Tab-separated table of C-alpha atoms and ligand atoms in Angstrom:
chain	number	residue	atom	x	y	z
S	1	UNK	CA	0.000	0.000	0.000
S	2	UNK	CA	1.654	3.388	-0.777
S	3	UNK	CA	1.594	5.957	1.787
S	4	UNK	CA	1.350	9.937	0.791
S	5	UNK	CA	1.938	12.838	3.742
S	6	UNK	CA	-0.052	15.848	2.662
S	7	UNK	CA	0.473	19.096	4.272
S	8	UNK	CA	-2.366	21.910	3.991
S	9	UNK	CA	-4.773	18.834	4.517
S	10	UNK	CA	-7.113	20.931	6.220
S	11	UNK	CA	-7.463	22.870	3.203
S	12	UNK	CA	-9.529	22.594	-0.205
S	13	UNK	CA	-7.108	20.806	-1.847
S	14	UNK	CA	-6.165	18.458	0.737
S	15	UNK	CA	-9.442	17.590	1.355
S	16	UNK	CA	-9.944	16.516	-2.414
S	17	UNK	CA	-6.425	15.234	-2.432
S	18	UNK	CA	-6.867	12.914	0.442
S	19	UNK	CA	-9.983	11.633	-1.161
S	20	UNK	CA	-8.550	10.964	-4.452
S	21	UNK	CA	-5.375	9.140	-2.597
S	22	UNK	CA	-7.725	7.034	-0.605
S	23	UNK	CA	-9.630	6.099	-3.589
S	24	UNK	CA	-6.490	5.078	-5.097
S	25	UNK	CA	-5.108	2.825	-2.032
S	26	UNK	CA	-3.160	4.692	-0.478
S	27	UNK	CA	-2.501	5.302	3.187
S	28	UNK	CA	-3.029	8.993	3.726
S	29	UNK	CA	-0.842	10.769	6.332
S	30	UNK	CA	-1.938	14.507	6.951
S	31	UNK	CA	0.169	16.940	8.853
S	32	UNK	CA	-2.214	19.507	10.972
S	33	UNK	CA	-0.541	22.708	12.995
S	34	UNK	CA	-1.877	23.945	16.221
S	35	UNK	CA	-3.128	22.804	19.411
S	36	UNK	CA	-6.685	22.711	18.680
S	37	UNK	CA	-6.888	23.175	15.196
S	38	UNK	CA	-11.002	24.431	13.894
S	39	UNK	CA	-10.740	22.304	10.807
S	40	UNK	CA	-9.815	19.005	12.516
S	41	UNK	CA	-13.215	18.143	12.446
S	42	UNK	CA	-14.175	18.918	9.248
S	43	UNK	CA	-10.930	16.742	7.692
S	44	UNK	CA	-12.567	13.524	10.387
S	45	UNK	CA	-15.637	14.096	9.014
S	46	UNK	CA	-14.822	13.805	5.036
S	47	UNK	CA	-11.804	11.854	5.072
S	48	UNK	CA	-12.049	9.683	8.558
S	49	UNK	CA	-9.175	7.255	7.551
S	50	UNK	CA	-6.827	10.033	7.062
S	51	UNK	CA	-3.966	9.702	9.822
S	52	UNK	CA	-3.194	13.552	11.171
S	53	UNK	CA	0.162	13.859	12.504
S	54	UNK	CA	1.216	17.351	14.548
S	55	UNK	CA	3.260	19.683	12.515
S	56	UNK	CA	3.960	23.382	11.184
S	57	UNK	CA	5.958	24.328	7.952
S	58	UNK	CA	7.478	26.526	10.780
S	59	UNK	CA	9.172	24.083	12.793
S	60	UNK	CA	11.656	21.690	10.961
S	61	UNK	CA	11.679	19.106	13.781
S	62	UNK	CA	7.940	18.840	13.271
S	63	UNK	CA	8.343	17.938	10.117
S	64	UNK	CA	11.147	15.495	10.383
S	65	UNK	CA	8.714	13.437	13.140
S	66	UNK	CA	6.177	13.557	10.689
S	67	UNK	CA	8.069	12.288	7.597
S	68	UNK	CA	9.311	9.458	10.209
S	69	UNK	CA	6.165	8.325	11.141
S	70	UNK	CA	4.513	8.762	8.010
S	71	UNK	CA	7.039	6.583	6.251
S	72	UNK	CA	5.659	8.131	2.910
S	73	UNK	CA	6.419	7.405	-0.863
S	74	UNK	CA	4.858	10.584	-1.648
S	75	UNK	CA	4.485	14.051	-0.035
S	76	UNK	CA	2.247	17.209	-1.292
S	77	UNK	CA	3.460	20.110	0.155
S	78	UNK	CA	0.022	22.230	-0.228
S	79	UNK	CA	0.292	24.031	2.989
S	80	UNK	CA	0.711	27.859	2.964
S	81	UNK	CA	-0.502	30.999	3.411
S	82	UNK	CA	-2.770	31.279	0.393
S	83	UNK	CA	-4.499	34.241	0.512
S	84	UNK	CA	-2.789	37.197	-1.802
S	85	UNK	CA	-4.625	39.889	0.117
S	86	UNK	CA	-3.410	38.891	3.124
S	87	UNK	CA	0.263	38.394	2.127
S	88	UNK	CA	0.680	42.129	2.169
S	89	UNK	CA	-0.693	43.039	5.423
S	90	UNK	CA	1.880	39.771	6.737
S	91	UNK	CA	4.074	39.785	4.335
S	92	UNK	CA	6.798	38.661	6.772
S	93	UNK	CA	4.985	35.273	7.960
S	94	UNK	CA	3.577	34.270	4.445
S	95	UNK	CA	7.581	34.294	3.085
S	96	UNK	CA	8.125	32.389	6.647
S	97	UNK	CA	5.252	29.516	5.979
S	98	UNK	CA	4.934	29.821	1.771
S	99	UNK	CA	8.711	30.159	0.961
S	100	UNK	CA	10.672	28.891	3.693
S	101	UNK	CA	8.437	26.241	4.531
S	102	UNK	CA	9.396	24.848	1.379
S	103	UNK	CA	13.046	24.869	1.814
S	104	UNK	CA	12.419	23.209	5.403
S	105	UNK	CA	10.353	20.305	4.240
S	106	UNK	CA	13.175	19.750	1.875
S	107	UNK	CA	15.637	19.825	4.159
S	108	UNK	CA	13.490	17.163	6.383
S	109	UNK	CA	13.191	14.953	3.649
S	110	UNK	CA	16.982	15.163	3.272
S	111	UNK	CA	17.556	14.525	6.609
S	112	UNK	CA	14.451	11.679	6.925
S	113	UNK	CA	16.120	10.050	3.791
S	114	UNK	CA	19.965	10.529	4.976
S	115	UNK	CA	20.353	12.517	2.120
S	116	UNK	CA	18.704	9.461	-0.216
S	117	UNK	CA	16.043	12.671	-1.748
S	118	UNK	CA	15.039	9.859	-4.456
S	119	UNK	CA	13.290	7.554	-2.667
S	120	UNK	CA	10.772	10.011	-1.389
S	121	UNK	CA	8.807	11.611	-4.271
S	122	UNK	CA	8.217	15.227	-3.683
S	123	UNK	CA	4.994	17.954	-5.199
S	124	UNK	CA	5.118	21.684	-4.539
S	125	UNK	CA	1.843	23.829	-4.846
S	126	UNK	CA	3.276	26.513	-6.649
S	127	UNK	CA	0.988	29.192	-8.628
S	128	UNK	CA	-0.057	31.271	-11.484
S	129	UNK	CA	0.324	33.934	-9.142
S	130	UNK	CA	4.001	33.456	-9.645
S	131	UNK	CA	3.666	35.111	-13.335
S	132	UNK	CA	2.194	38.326	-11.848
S	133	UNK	CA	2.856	41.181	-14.544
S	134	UNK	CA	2.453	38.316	-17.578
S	135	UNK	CA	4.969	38.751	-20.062
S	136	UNK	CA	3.196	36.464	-22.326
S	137	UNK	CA	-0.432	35.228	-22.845
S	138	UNK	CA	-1.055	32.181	-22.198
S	139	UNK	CA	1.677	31.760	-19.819
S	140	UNK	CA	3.571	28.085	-20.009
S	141	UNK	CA	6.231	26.826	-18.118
S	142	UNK	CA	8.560	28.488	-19.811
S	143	UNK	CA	6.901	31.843	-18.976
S	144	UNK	CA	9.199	34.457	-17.098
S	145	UNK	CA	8.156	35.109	-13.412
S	146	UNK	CA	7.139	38.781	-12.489
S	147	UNK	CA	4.963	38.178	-9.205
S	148	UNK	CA	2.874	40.873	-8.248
S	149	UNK	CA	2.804	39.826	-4.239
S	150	UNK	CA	4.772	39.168	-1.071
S	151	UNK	CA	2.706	35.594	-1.771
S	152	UNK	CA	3.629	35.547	-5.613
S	153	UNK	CA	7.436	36.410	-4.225
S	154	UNK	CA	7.366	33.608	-1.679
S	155	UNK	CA	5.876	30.786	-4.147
S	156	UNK	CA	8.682	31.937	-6.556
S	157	UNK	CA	11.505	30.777	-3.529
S	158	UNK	CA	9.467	27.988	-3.285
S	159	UNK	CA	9.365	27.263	-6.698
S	160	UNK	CA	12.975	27.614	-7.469
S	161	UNK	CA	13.979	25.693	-4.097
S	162	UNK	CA	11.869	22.767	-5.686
S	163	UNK	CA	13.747	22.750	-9.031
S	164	UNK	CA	16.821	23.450	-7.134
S	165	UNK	CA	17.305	20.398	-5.028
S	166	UNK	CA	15.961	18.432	-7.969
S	167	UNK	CA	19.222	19.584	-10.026
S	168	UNK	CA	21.436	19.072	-6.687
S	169	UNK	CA	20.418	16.541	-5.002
S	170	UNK	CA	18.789	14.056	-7.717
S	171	UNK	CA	15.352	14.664	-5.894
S	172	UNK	CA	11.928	13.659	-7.768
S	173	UNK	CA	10.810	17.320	-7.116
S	174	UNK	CA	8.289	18.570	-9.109
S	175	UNK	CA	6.607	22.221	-9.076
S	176	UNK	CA	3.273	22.073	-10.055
S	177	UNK	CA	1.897	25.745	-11.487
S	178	UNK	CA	-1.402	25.589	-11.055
S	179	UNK	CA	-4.192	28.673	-11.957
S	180	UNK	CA	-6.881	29.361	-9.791
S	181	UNK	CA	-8.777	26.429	-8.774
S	182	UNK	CA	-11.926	26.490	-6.628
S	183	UNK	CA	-14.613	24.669	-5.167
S	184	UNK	CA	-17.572	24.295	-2.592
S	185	UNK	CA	-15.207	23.648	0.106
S	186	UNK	CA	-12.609	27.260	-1.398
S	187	UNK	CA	-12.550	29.522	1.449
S	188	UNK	CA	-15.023	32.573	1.945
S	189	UNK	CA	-11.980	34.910	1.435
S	190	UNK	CA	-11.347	33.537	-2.389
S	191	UNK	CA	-13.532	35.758	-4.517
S	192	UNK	CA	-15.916	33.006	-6.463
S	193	UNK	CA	-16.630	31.529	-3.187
S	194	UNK	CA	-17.422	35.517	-1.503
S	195	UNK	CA	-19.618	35.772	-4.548
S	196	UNK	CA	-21.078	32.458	-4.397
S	197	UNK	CA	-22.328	32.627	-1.007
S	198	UNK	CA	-23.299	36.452	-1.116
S	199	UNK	CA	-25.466	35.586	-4.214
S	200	UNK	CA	-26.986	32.620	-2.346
S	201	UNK	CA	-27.857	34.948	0.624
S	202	UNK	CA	-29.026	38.012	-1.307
S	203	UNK	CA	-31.374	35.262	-3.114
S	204	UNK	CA	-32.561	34.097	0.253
S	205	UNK	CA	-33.407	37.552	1.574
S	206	UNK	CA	-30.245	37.357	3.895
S	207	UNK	CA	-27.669	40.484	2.921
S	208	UNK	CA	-28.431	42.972	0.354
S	209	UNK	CA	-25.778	43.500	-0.992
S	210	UNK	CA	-21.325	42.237	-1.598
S	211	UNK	CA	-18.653	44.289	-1.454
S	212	UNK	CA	-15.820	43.597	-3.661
S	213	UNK	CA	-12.584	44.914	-5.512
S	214	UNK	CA	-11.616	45.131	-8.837
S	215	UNK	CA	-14.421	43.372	-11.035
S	216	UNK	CA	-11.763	43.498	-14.167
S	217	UNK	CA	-9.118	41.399	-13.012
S	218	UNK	CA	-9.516	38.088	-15.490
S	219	UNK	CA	-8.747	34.418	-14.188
S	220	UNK	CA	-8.253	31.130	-15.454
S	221	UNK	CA	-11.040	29.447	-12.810
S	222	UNK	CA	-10.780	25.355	-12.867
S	223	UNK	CA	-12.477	22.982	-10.276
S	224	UNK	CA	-10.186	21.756	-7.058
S	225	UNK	CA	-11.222	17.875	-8.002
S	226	UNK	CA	-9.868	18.154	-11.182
S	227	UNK	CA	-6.676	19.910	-10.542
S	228	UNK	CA	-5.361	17.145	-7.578
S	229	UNK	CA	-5.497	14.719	-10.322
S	230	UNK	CA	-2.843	16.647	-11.849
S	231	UNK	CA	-0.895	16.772	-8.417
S	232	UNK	CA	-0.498	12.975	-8.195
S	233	UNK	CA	-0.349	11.892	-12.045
S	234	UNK	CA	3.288	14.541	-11.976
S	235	UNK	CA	4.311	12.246	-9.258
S	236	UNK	CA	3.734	9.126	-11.206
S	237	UNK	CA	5.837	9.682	-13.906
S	238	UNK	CA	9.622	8.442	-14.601
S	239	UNK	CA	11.356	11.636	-14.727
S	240	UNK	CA	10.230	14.927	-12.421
S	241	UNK	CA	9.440	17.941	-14.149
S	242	UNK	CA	7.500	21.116	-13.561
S	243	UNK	CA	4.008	21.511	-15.115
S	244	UNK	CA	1.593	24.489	-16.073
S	245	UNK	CA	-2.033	22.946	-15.082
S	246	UNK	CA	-5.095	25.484	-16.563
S	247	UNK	CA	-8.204	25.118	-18.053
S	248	UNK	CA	-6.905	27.805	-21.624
S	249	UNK	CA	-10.310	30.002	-20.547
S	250	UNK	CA	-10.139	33.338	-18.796
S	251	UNK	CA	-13.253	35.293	-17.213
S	252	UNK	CA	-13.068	38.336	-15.713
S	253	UNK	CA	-14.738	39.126	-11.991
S	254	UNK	CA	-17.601	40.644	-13.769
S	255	UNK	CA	-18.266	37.210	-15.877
S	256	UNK	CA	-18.614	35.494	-12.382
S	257	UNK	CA	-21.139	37.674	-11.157
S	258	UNK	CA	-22.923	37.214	-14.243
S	259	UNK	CA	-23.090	33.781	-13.920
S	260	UNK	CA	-23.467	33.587	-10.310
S	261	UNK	CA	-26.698	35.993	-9.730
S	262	UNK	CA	-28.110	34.484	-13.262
S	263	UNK	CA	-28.256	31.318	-11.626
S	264	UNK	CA	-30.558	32.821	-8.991
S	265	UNK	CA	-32.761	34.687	-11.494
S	266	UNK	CA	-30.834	37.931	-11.515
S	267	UNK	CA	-30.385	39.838	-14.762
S	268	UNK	CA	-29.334	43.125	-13.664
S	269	UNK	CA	-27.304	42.953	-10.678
S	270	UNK	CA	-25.675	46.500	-10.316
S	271	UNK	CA	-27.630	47.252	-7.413
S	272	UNK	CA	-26.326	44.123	-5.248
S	273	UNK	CA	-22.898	44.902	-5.352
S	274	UNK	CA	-20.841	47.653	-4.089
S	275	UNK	CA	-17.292	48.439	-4.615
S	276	UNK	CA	-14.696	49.785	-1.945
S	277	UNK	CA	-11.496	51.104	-2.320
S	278	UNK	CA	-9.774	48.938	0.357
S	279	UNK	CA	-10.460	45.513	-1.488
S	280	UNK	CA	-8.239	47.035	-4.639
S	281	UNK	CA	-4.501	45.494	-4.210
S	282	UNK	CA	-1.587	47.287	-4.038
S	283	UNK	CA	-0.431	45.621	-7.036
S	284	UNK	CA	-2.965	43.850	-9.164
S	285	UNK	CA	-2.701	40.486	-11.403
S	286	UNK	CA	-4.630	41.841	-13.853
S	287	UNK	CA	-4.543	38.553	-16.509
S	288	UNK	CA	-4.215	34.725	-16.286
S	289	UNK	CA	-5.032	32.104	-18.982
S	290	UNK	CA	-2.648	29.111	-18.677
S	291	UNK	CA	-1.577	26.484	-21.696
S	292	UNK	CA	-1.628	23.202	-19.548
S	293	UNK	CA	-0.737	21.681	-23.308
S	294	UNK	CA	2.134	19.474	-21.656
S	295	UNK	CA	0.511	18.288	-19.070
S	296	UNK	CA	-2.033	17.148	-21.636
S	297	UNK	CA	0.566	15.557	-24.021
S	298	UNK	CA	2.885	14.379	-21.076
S	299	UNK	CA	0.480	13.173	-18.242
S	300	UNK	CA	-2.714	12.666	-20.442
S	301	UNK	CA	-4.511	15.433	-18.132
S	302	UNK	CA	-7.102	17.221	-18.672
S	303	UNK	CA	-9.909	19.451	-17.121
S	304	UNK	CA	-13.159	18.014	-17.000
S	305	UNK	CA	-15.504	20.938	-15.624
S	306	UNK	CA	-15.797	24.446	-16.966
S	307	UNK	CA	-16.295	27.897	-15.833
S	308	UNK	CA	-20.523	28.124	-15.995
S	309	UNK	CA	-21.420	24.538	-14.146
S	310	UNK	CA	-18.344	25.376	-11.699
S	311	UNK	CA	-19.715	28.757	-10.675
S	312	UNK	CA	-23.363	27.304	-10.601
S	313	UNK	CA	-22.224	24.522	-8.754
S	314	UNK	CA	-20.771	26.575	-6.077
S	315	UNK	CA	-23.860	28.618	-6.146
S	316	UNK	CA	-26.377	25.709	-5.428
S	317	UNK	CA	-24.193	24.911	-2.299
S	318	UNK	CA	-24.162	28.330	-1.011
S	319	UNK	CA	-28.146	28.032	-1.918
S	320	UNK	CA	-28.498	24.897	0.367
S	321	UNK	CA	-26.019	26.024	3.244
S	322	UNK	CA	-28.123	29.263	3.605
S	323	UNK	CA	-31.207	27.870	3.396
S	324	UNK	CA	-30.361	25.359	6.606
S	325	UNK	CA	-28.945	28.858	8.295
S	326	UNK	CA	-32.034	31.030	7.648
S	327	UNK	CA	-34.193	27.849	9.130
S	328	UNK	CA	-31.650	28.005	12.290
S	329	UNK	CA	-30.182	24.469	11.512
S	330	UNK	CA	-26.830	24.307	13.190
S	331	UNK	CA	-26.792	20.320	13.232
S	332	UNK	CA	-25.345	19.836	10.213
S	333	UNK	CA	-21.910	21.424	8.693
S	334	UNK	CA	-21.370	22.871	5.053
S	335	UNK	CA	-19.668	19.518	3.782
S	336	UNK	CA	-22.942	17.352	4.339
S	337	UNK	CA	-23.801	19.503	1.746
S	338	UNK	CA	-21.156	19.216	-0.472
S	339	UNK	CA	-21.318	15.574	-0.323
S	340	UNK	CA	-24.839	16.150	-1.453
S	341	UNK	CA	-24.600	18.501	-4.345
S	342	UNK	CA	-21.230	16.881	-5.584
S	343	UNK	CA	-18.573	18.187	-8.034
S	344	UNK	CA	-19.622	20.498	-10.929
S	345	UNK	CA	-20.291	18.460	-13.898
E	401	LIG	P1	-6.134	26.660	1.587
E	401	LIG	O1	-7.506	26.113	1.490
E	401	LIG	O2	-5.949	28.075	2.042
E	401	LIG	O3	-5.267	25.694	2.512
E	401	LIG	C1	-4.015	26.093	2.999
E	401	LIG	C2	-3.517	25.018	3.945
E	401	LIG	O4	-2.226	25.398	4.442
E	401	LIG	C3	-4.407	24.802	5.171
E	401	LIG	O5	-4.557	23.433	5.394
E	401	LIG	C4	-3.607	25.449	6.279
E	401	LIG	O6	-3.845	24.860	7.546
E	401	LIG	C5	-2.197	25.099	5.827
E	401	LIG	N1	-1.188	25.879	6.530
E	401	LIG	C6	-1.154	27.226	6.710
E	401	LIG	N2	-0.092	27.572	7.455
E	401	LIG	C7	0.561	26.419	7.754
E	401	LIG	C8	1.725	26.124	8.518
E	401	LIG	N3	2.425	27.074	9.149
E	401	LIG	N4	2.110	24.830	8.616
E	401	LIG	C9	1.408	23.842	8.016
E	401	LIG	N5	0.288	24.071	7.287
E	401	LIG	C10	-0.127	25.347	7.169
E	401	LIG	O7	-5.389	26.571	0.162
E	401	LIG	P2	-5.732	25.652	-1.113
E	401	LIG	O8	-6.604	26.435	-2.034
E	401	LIG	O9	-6.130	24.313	-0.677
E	401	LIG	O10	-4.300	25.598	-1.827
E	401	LIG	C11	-3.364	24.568	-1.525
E	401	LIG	C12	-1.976	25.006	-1.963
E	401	LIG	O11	-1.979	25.284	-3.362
E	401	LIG	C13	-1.467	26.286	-1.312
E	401	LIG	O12	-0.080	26.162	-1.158
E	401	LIG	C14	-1.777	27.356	-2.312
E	401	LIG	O13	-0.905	28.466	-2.148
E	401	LIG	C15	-1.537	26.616	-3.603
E	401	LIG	N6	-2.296	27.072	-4.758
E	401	LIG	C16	-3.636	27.166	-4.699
E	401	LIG	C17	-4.345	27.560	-5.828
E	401	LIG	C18	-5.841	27.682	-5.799
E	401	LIG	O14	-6.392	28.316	-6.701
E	401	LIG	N7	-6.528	27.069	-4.840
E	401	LIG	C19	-3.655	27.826	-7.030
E	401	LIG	C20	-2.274	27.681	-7.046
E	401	LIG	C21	-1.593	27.292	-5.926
E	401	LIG	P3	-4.841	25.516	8.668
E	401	LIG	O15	-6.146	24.849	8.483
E	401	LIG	O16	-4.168	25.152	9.937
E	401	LIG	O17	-4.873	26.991	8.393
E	402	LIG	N1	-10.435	37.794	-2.614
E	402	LIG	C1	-11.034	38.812	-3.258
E	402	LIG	N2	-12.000	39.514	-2.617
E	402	LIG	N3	-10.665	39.080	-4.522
E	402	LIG	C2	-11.301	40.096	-5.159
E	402	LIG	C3	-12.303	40.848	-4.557
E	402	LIG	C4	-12.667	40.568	-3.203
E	402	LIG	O1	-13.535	41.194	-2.602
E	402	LIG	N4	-12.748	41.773	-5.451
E	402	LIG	C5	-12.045	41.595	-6.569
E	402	LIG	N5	-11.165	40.589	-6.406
E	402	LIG	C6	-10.177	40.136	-7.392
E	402	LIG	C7	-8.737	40.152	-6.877
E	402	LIG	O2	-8.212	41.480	-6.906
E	402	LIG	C8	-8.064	39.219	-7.864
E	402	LIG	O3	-7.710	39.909	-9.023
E	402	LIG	C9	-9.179	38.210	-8.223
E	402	LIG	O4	-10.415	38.785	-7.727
E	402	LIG	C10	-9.001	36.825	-7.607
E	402	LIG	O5	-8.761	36.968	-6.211
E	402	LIG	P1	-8.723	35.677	-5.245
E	402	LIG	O6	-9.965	34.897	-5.398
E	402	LIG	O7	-8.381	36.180	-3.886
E	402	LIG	O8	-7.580	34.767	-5.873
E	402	LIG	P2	-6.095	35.110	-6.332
E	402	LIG	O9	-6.051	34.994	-7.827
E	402	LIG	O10	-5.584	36.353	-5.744
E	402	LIG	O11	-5.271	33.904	-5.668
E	402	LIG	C11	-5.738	32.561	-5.762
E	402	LIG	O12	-5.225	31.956	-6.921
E	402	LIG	C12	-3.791	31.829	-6.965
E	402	LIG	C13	-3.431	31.174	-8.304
E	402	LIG	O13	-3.391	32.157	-9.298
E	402	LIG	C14	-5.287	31.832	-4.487
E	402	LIG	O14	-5.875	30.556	-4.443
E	402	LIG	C15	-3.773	31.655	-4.455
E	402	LIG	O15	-3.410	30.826	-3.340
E	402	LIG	C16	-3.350	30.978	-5.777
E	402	LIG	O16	-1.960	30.794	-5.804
């Protein structure tokens, strides 16, 4: 039985990660930080088998007892600090946990494998973010980096670190570059999923009205489910390599609120959504649309869900989660839900 650590389980793509591992066999090892961690329960709940082991991308002796007791053949280094808006308000602790914690899980599989990298096969969540100010359209892994972000900065350490002990150290290190990908279970602070659920509650009578950014900024939007496959079919193969992973479509913020309040019967939605100053970034993204053509050619991947049924998908959850909160149901969480309304199709 093959056994994968995952850190960042607690997370959207953890959660579908762990899944898809489990499906496949594997014994799933997931490395939680904190004493009392919120999201514990939420991971026991989807993914009960999963094994959480103690641990912070801070603290390189946590990570060396986890690799030990995991014993894994795999590890997916998905934990971070994720949020771009954040990263310049902390910009010091994301380059900490998103950058550095790279280096020191690295460093503890070095040490975990007495410097034997090879035998433990190695994925980094990097991003799109990474090509900031694009220099071309649509970027591809040969793109030039020009990150826009403390976060963009840190993921382009991390990035680099990756390829870096791959060419030193003979490690199967791969750096997956992966556009926005989202979900029901992608965090309120994401923008889809701040649209999602404020279109769900304005349909319900709940808020009036969401406050947002910049509605120009354009994204290549894929689903979480599909975008994990990618993570594990790069660690599959021979040789390790660094892959682009996209859908090739770009929407802009506006498009998503299009999509989003027609789902709920609303043509004109000016009126529901307000605009404030302090949501703009210092320094804006203002393009992605990725070419994921070798990951198609080279690991036969490709996405299977697209921009409308994503969006709609995400908006049928949020329509089910506030329904149970307007009728004062606190029994159940947001993932029974999930598990209900599934995947987009
Ligand atoms: P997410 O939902 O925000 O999950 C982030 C995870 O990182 C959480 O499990 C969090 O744990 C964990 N984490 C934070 N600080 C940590 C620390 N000090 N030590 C250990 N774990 C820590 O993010 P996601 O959307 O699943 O993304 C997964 C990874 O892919 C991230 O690295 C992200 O930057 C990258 N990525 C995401 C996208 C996307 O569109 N989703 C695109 C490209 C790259 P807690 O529960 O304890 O906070
Ligand atoms: N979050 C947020 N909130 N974004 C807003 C808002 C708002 O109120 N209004 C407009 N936006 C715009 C942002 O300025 C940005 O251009 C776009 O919506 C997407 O923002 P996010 O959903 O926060 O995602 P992101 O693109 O910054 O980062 C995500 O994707 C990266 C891959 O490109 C995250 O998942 C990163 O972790 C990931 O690396």
């Amino acid at each position: 039985m093959p056994r994968a650590l995952i850190t960042g389980v607690t997370g959207q793509d953890g959660l579908y990660l762990a899944e898809l591992l489990i499906a496949k066999g594997y014994e799933v090892f997931g490395l939680v930080r904190g004493q009392n961690n919120p999201r514990v329960p939420r991971v026991k709940q989807i993914v009960p088998s999963v094994r959480l082991l103690d641990g912070d991308l801070r603290d390189l002796p946590s990570l060396i007892g986890a690799l030990d007791a995991a014993q894994p053949d795999e590890v997916y280094n998905l934990g971070a600090v994720s949020f771009v808006g954040m990263s310049w308000q902390q910009a010091e602790l994301t380059s900490e946990i998103t950058g550095i914690g790279v280096l020191r899980m690295l460093e503890a599989i070095q040490i975990h494998t007495h410097n034997e990298m090879g035998r433990v096969r190695f994925y980094q969540a990097s991003s799109s973010e990474m090509f900031g100010k694009v220099r071309e359209v649509p970027q591809t892994e040969a793109t030039p980096f020009h990150p826009r972000s403390p976060y963009g900065v840190a993921k382009v350490f991390g990035h680099f670190m990756t390829v870096n002990y791959r060419e030193s150290y003979g490690a199967h290190a791969c750096s997956g570059i992966l556009f926005n990908h989202e979900s029901p279970r992608r965090g309120h602070e994401f923008v889809t999923r701040k649209v999602t659920r404020g279109v769900a509650r304005i349909a319900l009578g709940l808020q009036d009205r969401i406050t947002l950014g910049n509605l120009e900024a354009r994204r290549d939007w894929g689903f979480a489910g599909d975008y994990v496959e990618a993570m594990w079919l790069m660690l599959q193969q021979a040789e390790p390599d660094d892959y682009v992973i996209a859908t090739g479509v770009t929407h802009s913020v506006r498009d998503l609120l299009d999509v989003a309040f027609h789902r709920v019967g609303i043509g004109d939605w000016d009126r529901h959504v307000a605009q404030d100053p302090r949501l703009f970034r210092p320094a804006e993204v203002d393009l992605l649309v990725g070419d994921a053509s070798k990951a198609r050619s080279l690991l036969g991947w490709k996405p299977r869900s697209e921009f409308r049924s994503l969006v709609e998908t995400m908006v049928d959850h949020d329509l089910a989660v506030a329904r149970r909160e307007r009728h004062g149901s606190a029994g159940r969480s947001p993932d029974d839900v999930v598990r209900q309304t599934g995947g987009p199709g």
